[in-house]
Amino acid sequence: MGSGKVTFVALLLCLSVGVIAEDPYLYFTWNVTYGTIAPLGVPQQGILINGQFPGPRINCTSNNNIVVNVFNNLDEPFLFTWNGVQHRKNSWQDGTSGTMCPIMPGQNFTYRFQVKDQIGSYYYFPTTALHRAAGGYGALNVHSRALIPVPFDNPADEYNVFVGDWYNKGHKTLKKILDGGRTIGRADGIIINGKSAKVGEAKEPLFTMEAGKTYRYRFCNLGMRSSVNVRFQGHPMKLVELEGSHTVQNIYDSLDLHVGQCLSVLVTADQEPKDYYLVVSSRFLKQALSSVAIIRYANGKGPASPELPTPPPENTEGIAWSMNQFRSFRWNLTASAARPNPQGSYHYGQINITRTIKIFNSKSQVDGKLRYGLNGISHTDSETPLKLVEYFGATDKAFKYDLMADEAPADSTKLTIAANVKNATYRNFVEIIFENHEKTIRTYHLDGYSFFAVAVEPGRWSPEKRKNYNLVDGLSRNNIQVYPNSWAAIMLTFDNAGMWNLRSEMWEKTYLGEQLYFSVLSPSRSLRDEYNIPDNHPLCGIVKGMPMPAPYKA
């Protein structure tokens, strides 16, 4: 039989037994260890992945299956979360303390997830203890499939840039400070890809560009508490993507990037071939922090000029400037996203809101120790991950649903420490309002979803403010900033079954309770809506030894 006939017969056999080719798999093995690092020149204990800080980059394509075998060689339990990855039907892989037992010292766990119908700039980082303050993070870039057009030409290269504030005290010392009831205070400096530099210092270039070519820079703010501004000396930036959405391609001299946020810009090497500075400076701090990195032209001659580009204004004027920049970020309605249909084919502004959740952040002293909370509840982790408790039908032994109301309490000075779990009705379209009465900025992230960021404004929210919402081309994203004495509004459909963490991206505040979990259960308990617990999922706490629940069926 000829080879052509063999292939044809094999194809018929595959079709007859229902074999469907899976999307590609990418495999990674990561060894998580301690190592001495000195981002600001002060040696301290950092967290390395395969000896690297920042960690290895995951470069993948929409719908790829990602398999990461993580070996924990630290002396503490450890978990990764995959910030921005939606884990459709699969909160088992989300890597938060509410969904997974930690990887214990000397043990390993294999994460398995799919970047289903997503593109964009994301990252991973550790959610346990104060490990985020020690590194352990890296890039997760999701590219469009070859057949789906991208609304810009392929760049000559792509560069990931992690920026943010940094503390010299070390993650264990910072944790002791918080456990003792105090704040970790002001950061010591700003770092760019794990390093810091001042103007005039002799440093190796961060990246190199060739004259006449255009490059994609993927920026993410992985700091602990500080918003920053990024700008290139002599080179404007064209914004093309923000947290998984192609944007209207406006040109910016500088961009504010709040904690936890990511965006992509195109930069063209069209200036005199020499060195230039990338400048990163803090926003809205009494004592400004900054750092620079060198961007070098290949075969260029001459150092970077000491004249740095002017930063945006600060104080009240600076907040207004930053708000206006937020409003300039628009969804590119004609561009395809992870699928061929245009981004704007989902008309979110025409869907009736079924529920409004108004969230008010506050801080207080509980038994003489600093705590943060949302609507009067300061979250604390239960002994057993919330998702496991729910799956095994043992919630009565661990937590109560809906301790937190949909409205802020009359007395905002009191906080109750408890596991904060809110029920959400599957596939309901909801509006969430964040109201910040404090003098410091907040940013919030929701796992498992992208939401539409429809408004950010000063003052207090009221129903008539809805007339100011952008109901046409607001960005679909996973992180929203709330300025001091201001509010922000987002809209989303709870269409992803699972247990999903809503948290402050300021890790001090998250650690001390400024977070909650949404429990989104499918009434049908069907595999069409949510996956069963993975075979390799560790069990701990009260569910260890319990009989396994009946699995979901198709």
Coordinates of N, CA and C in Angstrom, one line a residue, residues 364-491:
S364 N -7.5 49.6 59.8 CA -7.8 49.7 61.2 C -6.8 48.9 62.0
Q365 N -6.9 49.1 63.3 CA -6.1 48.3 64.3 C -7.0 47.2 64.8
V366 N -6.6 46.0 64.8 CA -7.3 44.9 65.4 C -6.4 44.2 66.4
D367 N -6.8 44.3 67.6 CA -5.9 43.8 68.7 C -4.5 44.4 68.7
G368 N -4.5 45.7 68.4 CA -3.3 46.5 68.3 C -2.4 46.3 67.1
K369 N -2.9 45.6 66.1 CA -2.1 45.3 64.9 C -2.8 45.8 63.7
L370 N -2.0 46.3 62.7 CA -2.5 46.9 61.5 C -3.2 45.9 60.6
R371 N -4.4 46.2 60.2 CA -5.1 45.3 59.2 C -5.8 46.2 58.1
Y372 N -5.9 45.6 57.0 CA -6.7 46.2 55.9 C -7.9 45.4 55.5
G373 N -8.9 46.0 55.0 CA -10.1 45.2 54.7 C -10.9 45.8 53.6
L374 N -12.0 45.1 53.2 CA -12.9 45.5 52.2 C -14.3 45.4 52.8
N375 N -15.1 46.5 52.8 CA -16.4 46.5 53.4 C -16.5 45.9 54.8
G376 N -15.5 46.2 55.6 CA -15.5 45.8 57.0 C -14.9 44.4 57.2
I377 N -14.5 43.6 56.2 CA -14.0 42.3 56.4 C -12.5 42.3 56.0
S378 N -11.7 41.8 56.9 CA -10.2 41.7 56.6 C -10.0 40.2 56.4
H379 N -9.6 39.8 55.2 CA -9.5 38.4 54.8 C -8.3 37.8 55.5
T380 N -8.6 36.5 56.0 CA -7.5 35.7 56.5 C -7.7 34.3 55.9
D381 N -6.6 33.7 55.5 CA -6.7 32.4 54.9 C -7.1 31.3 55.9
S382 N -8.0 30.4 55.4 CA -8.4 29.3 56.3 C -7.3 28.2 56.2
E383 N -7.3 27.3 57.2 CA -6.3 26.2 57.2 C -6.3 25.4 55.9
T384 N -7.5 25.2 55.3 CA -7.6 24.5 54.1 C -8.0 25.4 53.0
P385 N -7.4 25.3 51.8 CA -7.8 26.2 50.7 C -9.4 26.2 50.5
L386 N -9.9 27.4 50.3 CA -11.4 27.5 50.2 C -12.0 26.7 49.1
K387 N -11.3 26.6 48.0 CA -11.8 25.8 46.9 C -11.9 24.3 47.2
L388 N -10.9 23.8 47.9 CA -11.0 22.4 48.4 C -12.1 22.2 49.4
V389 N -12.3 23.1 50.3 CA -13.3 23.0 51.3 C -14.7 22.9 50.6
E390 N -14.9 23.8 49.6 CA -16.1 23.9 48.9 C -16.4 22.6 48.1
Y391 N -15.3 22.2 47.4 CA -15.4 21.0 46.5 C -15.8 19.7 47.3
F392 N -15.3 19.6 48.5 CA -15.5 18.5 49.4 C -16.8 18.7 50.3
G393 N -17.5 19.7 50.1 CA -18.8 19.9 50.8 C -18.6 20.2 52.3
A394 N -17.5 20.8 52.7 CA -17.2 21.0 54.1 C -17.1 22.4 54.5
T395 N -17.8 23.3 53.8 CA -17.7 24.7 54.1 C -18.2 25.1 55.5
D396 N -19.1 24.3 56.1 CA -19.6 24.6 57.4 C -18.5 24.4 58.5
K397 N -17.4 23.8 58.1 CA -16.2 23.6 59.0 C -15.1 24.6 58.8
A398 N -15.3 25.5 57.8 CA -14.2 26.4 57.5 C -14.5 27.9 57.4
F399 N -15.7 28.2 56.7 CA -16.0 29.6 56.5 C -17.5 29.7 56.2
K400 N -17.9 31.0 56.2 CA -19.3 31.4 55.9 C -19.3 32.2 54.7
Y401 N -20.2 32.0 53.8 CA -20.3 32.8 52.6 C -20.9 34.2 53.0
D402 N -20.6 35.2 52.2 CA -21.2 36.5 52.2 C -21.2 37.2 53.5
L403 N -20.1 37.1 54.2 CA -19.9 37.9 55.4 C -19.8 39.4 55.0
M404 N -19.3 39.6 53.8 CA -19.1 41.0 53.3 C -20.3 41.3 52.5
A405 N -21.0 42.4 52.8 CA -22.1 42.9 52.1 C -21.8 43.6 50.8
D406 N -22.7 43.8 49.9 CA -22.5 44.4 48.6 C -22.4 45.9 48.8
E407 N -22.6 46.5 50.0 CA -22.4 47.9 50.3 C -21.5 48.0 51.5
A408 N -20.8 49.1 51.6 CA -19.9 49.4 52.7 C -20.7 49.5 54.0
P409 N -20.2 49.1 55.1 CA -20.9 49.3 56.4 C -21.0 50.7 56.8
A410 N -21.9 51.0 57.7 CA -22.0 52.4 58.2 C -20.8 52.8 59.0
D411 N -20.2 51.9 59.7 CA -19.1 52.1 60.5 C -17.8 51.5 59.9
S412 N -17.0 52.4 59.2 CA -15.9 51.8 58.5 C -14.6 51.7 59.3
T413 N -14.7 52.0 60.6 CA -13.5 52.0 61.5 C -13.3 50.6 62.1
K414 N -14.3 49.7 61.9 CA -14.2 48.4 62.5 C -13.9 47.3 61.4
L415 N -13.0 46.4 61.7 CA -12.7 45.3 60.8 C -12.9 44.0 61.5
T416 N -13.5 43.0 60.8 CA -13.7 41.7 61.3 C -12.7 40.8 60.5
I417 N -11.9 40.0 61.2 CA -10.9 39.1 60.5 C -11.6 37.8 60.3
A418 N -11.7 37.4 59.0 CA -12.4 36.2 58.6 C -12.1 35.9 57.2
A419 N -12.3 34.6 56.7 CA -12.2 34.3 55.3 C -13.3 35.0 54.6
N420 N -13.0 35.8 53.6 CA -13.9 36.6 52.9 C -14.3 36.0 51.5
V421 N -15.5 35.3 51.5 CA -15.9 34.6 50.3 C -17.3 35.1 50.0
K422 N -17.5 35.6 48.7 CA -18.7 36.1 48.3 C -19.3 35.1 47.2
N423 N -20.6 34.8 47.3 CA -21.2 34.1 46.2 C -21.5 35.0 45.0
A424 N -21.2 34.4 43.8 CA -21.6 35.1 42.6 C -22.4 34.2 41.7
T425 N -23.4 34.7 41.1 CA -24.3 33.9 40.3 C -23.7 33.6 38.9
Y426 N -23.6 32.4 38.5 CA -23.0 32.0 37.3 C -23.6 32.7 36.1
R427 N -22.8 33.4 35.3 CA -23.2 34.1 34.1 C -24.0 35.3 34.3
N428 N -24.0 35.8 35.5 CA -24.7 37.2 35.7 C -23.7 38.3 35.3
F429 N -24.3 39.4 34.8 CA -23.5 40.5 34.4 C -23.6 41.5 35.5
V430 N -22.4 41.9 36.1 CA -22.4 42.7 37.3 C -21.5 43.9 37.1
E431 N -21.8 44.9 38.0 CA -21.0 46.1 38.1 C -20.3 46.1 39.4
I432 N -19.0 46.4 39.5 CA -18.3 46.5 40.7 C -17.7 47.9 40.8
I433 N -18.0 48.6 41.9 CA -17.5 50.0 42.2 C -16.4 49.9 43.3
F434 N -15.3 50.4 43.0 CA -14.2 50.5 44.0 C -14.2 52.0 44.5
E435 N -14.3 52.2 45.8 CA -14.3 53.6 46.3 C -13.2 53.7 47.3
N436 N -12.3 54.6 47.0 CA -11.0 54.8 47.9 C -11.1 56.1 48.6
H437 N -11.3 56.1 49.9 CA -11.4 57.3 50.7 C -10.0 57.7 51.3
E438 N -9.0 56.9 51.0 CA -7.7 57.1 51.6 C -6.8 58.1 50.7
K439 N -5.7 58.4 51.3 CA -4.8 59.4 50.6 C -3.8 58.7 49.7
T440 N -3.8 57.4 49.6 CA -2.9 56.6 48.8 C -3.6 55.9 47.7
I441 N -3.0 55.7 46.6 CA -3.6 55.0 45.5 C -3.8 53.5 45.7
R442 N -4.7 52.9 45.1 CA -4.9 51.4 45.1 C -4.9 50.9 43.7
T443 N -4.6 49.6 43.6 CA -4.8 48.9 42.3 C -5.4 47.5 42.7
Y444 N -6.4 47.1 41.9 CA -7.1 45.8 42.2 C -7.0 44.9 41.0
H445 N -6.8 43.6 41.3 CA -6.8 42.6 40.2 C -7.8 41.5 40.5
L446 N -8.4 41.0 39.5 CA -9.4 39.9 39.6 C -8.9 38.7 38.8
D447 N -8.6 37.6 39.5 CA -8.2 36.4 38.8 C -9.4 35.8 38.0
G448 N -9.0 35.0 36.9 CA -10.0 34.3 36.2 C -10.8 35.1 35.2
Y449 N -10.6 36.4 35.1 CA -11.5 37.2 34.2 C -10.7 38.3 33.6
S450 N -11.3 38.9 32.5 CA -11.0 40.2 32.1 C -12.3 41.0 32.4
F451 N -12.2 42.3 32.7 CA -13.4 43.1 32.9 C -13.3 44.3 32.1
F452 N -14.4 45.0 32.0 CA -14.3 46.3 31.2 C -14.2 47.5 32.2
A453 N -13.1 48.2 32.1 CA -12.8 49.3 32.9 C -13.5 50.5 32.3
V454 N -14.7 50.9 32.9 CA -15.5 51.9 32.3 C -15.4 53.3 32.8
A455 N -14.8 53.5 34.0 CA -14.7 54.8 34.6 C -13.8 54.9 35.7
V456 N -13.0 56.0 35.8 CA -12.2 56.3 37.0 C -12.4 57.8 37.2
E457 N -12.9 58.2 38.4 CA -13.2 59.6 38.6 C -13.0 60.0 40.1
P458 N -12.8 61.3 40.3 CA -12.6 61.8 41.7 C -14.0 61.8 42.4
G459 N -13.9 61.9 43.8 CA -15.1 62.0 44.6 C -15.8 60.7 44.9
R460 N -17.1 60.8 45.1 CA -17.9 59.6 45.5 C -18.7 59.1 44.4
W461 N -18.9 57.8 44.3 CA -19.8 57.3 43.3 C -21.3 57.4 43.7
S462 N -22.1 57.6 42.7 CA -23.6 57.5 42.9 C -24.2 57.0 41.6
P463 N -25.4 56.4 41.6 CA -25.9 55.9 40.4 C -25.9 56.8 39.2
E464 N -26.1 58.1 39.4 CA -26.2 59.0 38.3 C -24.8 59.1 37.6
K465 N -23.7 58.7 38.3 CA -22.4 58.7 37.7 C -22.3 57.7 36.5
R466 N -23.3 56.8 36.4 CA -23.2 55.9 35.2 C -23.3 56.6 33.9
K467 N -23.8 57.8 33.9 CA -23.9 58.5 32.6 C -22.5 58.9 32.1
N468 N -21.5 58.8 33.0 CA -20.1 59.1 32.6 C -19.3 57.8 32.2
Y469 N -19.9 56.7 32.2 CA -19.3 55.4 31.8 C -18.9 55.4 30.4
N470 N -17.8 54.8 30.0 CA -17.5 54.5 28.6 C -18.1 53.1 28.3
L471 N -19.2 53.1 27.6 CA -19.9 51.9 27.3 C -19.7 51.4 25.9
V472 N -18.7 52.0 25.3 CA -18.4 51.6 23.9 C -17.0 50.9 23.7
D473 N -16.0 51.6 24.1 CA -14.6 51.1 23.8 C -13.7 51.2 25.0
G474 N -14.3 50.9 26.2 CA -13.5 50.8 27.4 C -12.6 49.5 27.3
L475 N -11.4 49.5 27.9 CA -10.5 48.4 27.7 C -11.0 47.2 28.5
S476 N -10.8 46.0 27.9 CA -11.0 44.7 28.6 C -9.6 44.4 29.2
R477 N -9.6 44.3 30.5 CA -8.3 44.2 31.2 C -8.5 43.5 32.6
N478 N -7.5 43.3 33.4 CA -7.6 42.5 34.6 C -7.1 43.3 35.8
N479 N -6.8 44.6 35.7 CA -6.3 45.4 36.8 C -6.8 46.8 36.6
I480 N -7.2 47.4 37.8 CA -7.7 48.8 37.7 C -7.2 49.6 38.9
Q481 N -6.8 50.8 38.6 CA -6.3 51.7 39.7 C -7.4 52.5 40.2
V482 N -7.3 52.9 41.5 CA -8.3 53.7 42.2 C -7.5 54.8 42.9
Y483 N -7.6 56.0 42.4 CA -6.8 57.1 42.9 C -7.3 57.6 44.3
P484 N -6.5 58.3 45.0 CA -6.9 58.8 46.3 C -8.2 59.6 46.3
N485 N -9.1 59.3 47.2 CA -10.4 60.0 47.3 C -11.1 60.0 45.9
S486 N -11.1 58.8 45.3 CA -11.7 58.6 44.0 C -12.5 57.3 43.9
W487 N -13.0 57.0 42.8 CA -13.7 55.7 42.6 C -13.4 55.2 41.2
A488 N -13.6 53.9 41.0 CA -13.4 53.3 39.7 C -14.6 52.3 39.5
A489 N -15.0 52.1 38.3 CA -16.1 51.2 38.0 C -15.7 50.2 36.9
I490 N -16.0 48.9 37.1 CA -15.7 47.9 36.1 C -17.0 47.1 35.9
M491 N -17.1 46.4 34.8 CA -18.3 45.5 34.4 C -17.8 44.2 33.9

